[in-house]
Amino acid sequence: MEILKLNETPVRTSRNFNINNIKLENVKIPEVVKNFTNVKIKNETDKIKIDSNLDELFLNYGVGNIFVEQVKKIANKKLKITIDTKIKKEVFIDFTLDEENNNLIDNIEIIANENSKATIYLKYESKISAFHNGVLKVIAKENSNIDVVIVNLLSSSTNNFLSVENEILDNAKVNFVIVDFGGNASITNLYSNIIGNEAENNINTIYLGKDNQLKDINYICDLKGKKSNVNIEVQGALKDSAKKHFKGTIDFKRGCKKSKGNENEFCMLLSDKAKSLALPMLLCSEEDVEGNHSSSAGKIGEKQLFYIMSRGFELKEAMKLIVRANFNNIIETIKNDEIKNRILYEIDTILD
Amino acid sequence: MKKTNIDEINRNIYDIKNKDIYDYKSKKGLTKEIIEEISKQKSDPDWMREFRLKALETYNKLELPTWGPDISELNMNDISIYVRPKSKLNNSWEDVPDDIKKTFDNLGIPEAEKKSLAGVGAQYDSEVVYHSMKEDLIKQGVIYTDMETAVKEYPDIVKKYFMKCVPVYDHKFVALHGAVWSGGSFVYVPKGVKVDIPLQSYFRLNSPESGQFEHTLIIVDEGASLHFIEGCSAPKYNKVNLHAGCVELYVKENAYLRYSTIENWSKNMLNLNTKKAIVEKNGQIDWVTGSFGSKISMLYPMSILNGEGSKTEFTGISFAGKGQNLDNGFKVVHNAPNTSSVVNAKSISKNGGKCTYRSLVRINEDAKNSKSSVSCESLMLDDISISDTIPTNDIRNDEVEFSHEAKIGKISDKTIFYLMSRGLSEEDAKAMIVRGFAYPISKELPVEYAVEMNNLINLELEGAIG
C-alpha cells in the first residue's frame, strides 16, 4: 500500500524530527462516489444565496495533492454560499454520513461580500465507518465579518481530511471555531491569506483524541496587510494512545507593518501513552510587528485535581471538569446553545 | 527616524591574514586517495585509517539536508581538506613560529592564558600548534592534549568514545568529519577533580579555500567538573571556507561541564558544526554560545539526558548582519526520569541578515517527571532582515511539565524615547537596549568574552540602525 505524505509544513525542518509531514498508510480513497444526499441546511434565508455553481478550484496548500484533486474531479456535494448583507440568523449545514452516504467529498465556498456579516455552522457526523474529504474556501471582502464553526463528530473509524483556505481583504474579519473530536485520522490544513489592511483572522480550535486517533493540524497564516492580526488558540486533550501533531505558522510578510500575530497551543495529556508533537513557527520578514507564540504540554495538575476531588467529585468527573474549563473560552465563542450543548455532551462521552 | 547603513563591519583583528605558508596542503577535493594520503601524513594507526575510509563511504551515501539554508555553493572539489602549518606542536609560545604566534597574540590568547586560564590549546589550520596546561592539573591526573596525541597515547579511551556520541551516519557533514578530521582537543577530568579555572581551545583558519575539521572529545568523570571555552575565527577570503568540526562530550554521574563558545568565523565561512553531549545520572551540561560570524551557520548543540536527574541549560545568542544566514538552535532528548532542560535563546538580525532558531525538545516515554522550559526572543533591527523561529516539541509521556514561548519584534519606540529623554543619543539608546537584550547571555560568558561580545555589538551596531 502506498504511503501518503500529507500536510507538509511551509518550511521544512530536520527529517529526524518527524514533523515536516504526516505519513499515512492503508488509507482507502474511494475512486467513484455516489451523489451525497444527506445534507440539511437550516435557517436558509433569501438573504443568503446557496447554489452549486463553483468556479474551478484552486488551493495554495491543502491537505495533499491527491485529496485536492479528488475534490476537483469527483466532489459529490458542492455549495457556494454568497452573503450580500448583514444576517442575524445563523445558518446550519449538517452533513450526516450513513450507510447510503458513506463517502462525502465536499467543495464549499463562502463569499462574504462587502459589508456583509453572517455565522455559518458546518457539522460533520457519522456513526458508521465512512470517508470525508472536504475543501472550504472563505473569501471575506472589504468590511465583511464572517464566523465559521466547523464541528467534526465523525466516527472513530472514519478518516477525515479537511483543507481550508481563506482570503481576507481590508477591514474584514474571519473567525473560525474548529471542533475536532472525530475521525480515525483527522487531518486538517488551514491556509489563511490575510491580504487586507486591518484585516483579522481568529482561529480557535479544540480537539479531543482517544484510542488510536491521530490529529494532524497544520495552520499557515500569511500576514500581508498593514495592521493585520491573527490569533491562533489551540486547546486539546489526549487520552489512551491518541496522537496529535500541531503545526502552526505565522508568517509576517514584508510590508505588514504594525501587524500582530499570536499563537497559543496547549495539550493536556491524560495518559502516559498519548503523544503530543508541536511545531509553532514564527517567520518574520518585517521589522515593525509583534509576534508571540507559546506551546505547552503536560498532565492535569495534581493540586487542581485534588481540590476538585475534595469537593466530592470522582477522578473522572474532576478530569472532565478541568478539560471543559480549559475549552471553555473557545466554546463560549459559539453563540448557538444547541451546538454548544452538543459539544459539552461529546466531551463527557469521549472522556468517560 | 533617520536610517544609515554601513556596508561591511570592520572586523579588525579577526581579518588579519597571514601568508598562506604551509608544510603540506592536500590536493583540493575529497577522494579515497586524498583521505589515504592525509592518514599517511598524520601517521594514523590502522584503525583510524580504516575508520576514515568507512566514514567516506557513508558520506558518499548520505544526502545533503533537505531543509535549512542553501549550501549548494559548497563544492568539495574546491576545498583543501588538510593544511599542515609550518609548525610542530609546542608547549611554549616561544617555540611557535613568529607569524603564527603573532596571530594568536593579536587574538589575545597568550595574555588570557596568563590571566585566567588553566590550559590552552591553539590550532592553526589543520593542526594544533600549541598546547599547555597548569602543573597542578597534570598532577591531579587531568589530561588536556591535542586529538592526534590522544589517538596515539590513549588509544583505549579514544576507541571507546570517539564518534560514539556523534556516530558518522548522523548526517552528511558528520560523515565528512569522520573521514577528514584533524586537530582538536582531548580532555579527561578524573573522578572527583574540580577544574576551577577554564581550559580554552582556539581554532584559527588562515588558509584560503580550505576546511577545518577539528575534533573535540571531553570526558568529565564521576563527580568532576570543568569549564571549557572554545573560540574560533578566520580572515575573510572571496571563496568559501568550510568548518565541519565535531564536539563529543561525556558527562558522567554527578559531573558538571560548562561548554562556552564564541564563534566569530569570517563571512565567507560555511559553519556546519556538530556538538553533542551525553549526560549520566545527576550530571549537568550547560552550553553558552555566541554566534557572530560565518556566511552560513547550521549549528544545533544537543544534550542527551540519559541519566536520572540529569540536567542541561542552553544559553545562546546569534547576531546576523549583511549576507549572513545563521540557522542555529538547540536539541535536547530526555531519556530518563526527573531530567530537566532550560533554554534561553536570543537572536538579532540586521542589514538583511537572517537568523533562524531551530530546535527540538523530545521528552521520551521513560522520562517521567521531567521538565523543560524554552524561551526564545528575536530582535529585528530593520525591515530588510529576516528572523524565523522553528521549534519542534515532541512530548511522549504525560508526567511532564513542558513550556515553550517565543517573541519576535523590534526595539520599542517608547523605550528609545524614554532613554533619549534622559540625555542619550538615539544610537546610544539603541546600543544600550541591544546590550540589555543580550545581557542574559553575556553575563554567562567569561568576563573577557562578555567584553568582546559587547564590543562586537557596538561594532556591529555603529551607524547601522535607525
CSV table of C-alpha atoms in Angstrom, one decimal, chain B residues 1 6 11 42 49 105 112 128 143 169 178 182 205 229 233 270 278 315 324 345 366 416 447 453-454:
chain,number,residue,atom,x,y,z
B,1,MET,CA,13.9,58.3,12.1
B,6,ILE,CA,27.3,50.5,6.7
B,11,ARG,CA,36.4,43.0,11.9
B,42,LYS,CA,49.2,12.2,10.0
B,49,ARG,CA,42.7,5.0,8.7
B,105,ASP,CA,48.9,37.4,20.2
B,112,ALA,CA,44.3,35.3,28.5
B,128,VAL,CA,47.3,22.2,16.9
B,143,ILE,CA,44.6,15.1,30.5
B,169,TYR,CA,25.7,8.3,10.0
B,178,GLY,CA,34.8,11.3,10.3
B,182,SER,CA,42.3,16.8,12.0
B,205,LEU,CA,41.8,29.0,10.0
B,229,ILE,CA,35.9,27.5,26.3
B,233,SER,CA,37.9,32.9,13.9
B,270,LEU,CA,30.2,27.7,6.0
B,278,ILE,CA,25.6,12.5,26.7
B,315,THR,CA,22.0,30.0,26.7
B,324,GLN,CA,24.7,36.1,6.9
B,345,ALA,CA,17.9,31.7,23.0
B,366,ASP,CA,10.6,6.9,30.3
B,416,ILE,CA,14.1,54.7,22.8
B,447,VAL,CA,34.4,38.2,31.5
B,453,MET,CA,30.7,40.4,22.8
B,454,ASN,CA,29.7,43.9,23.9
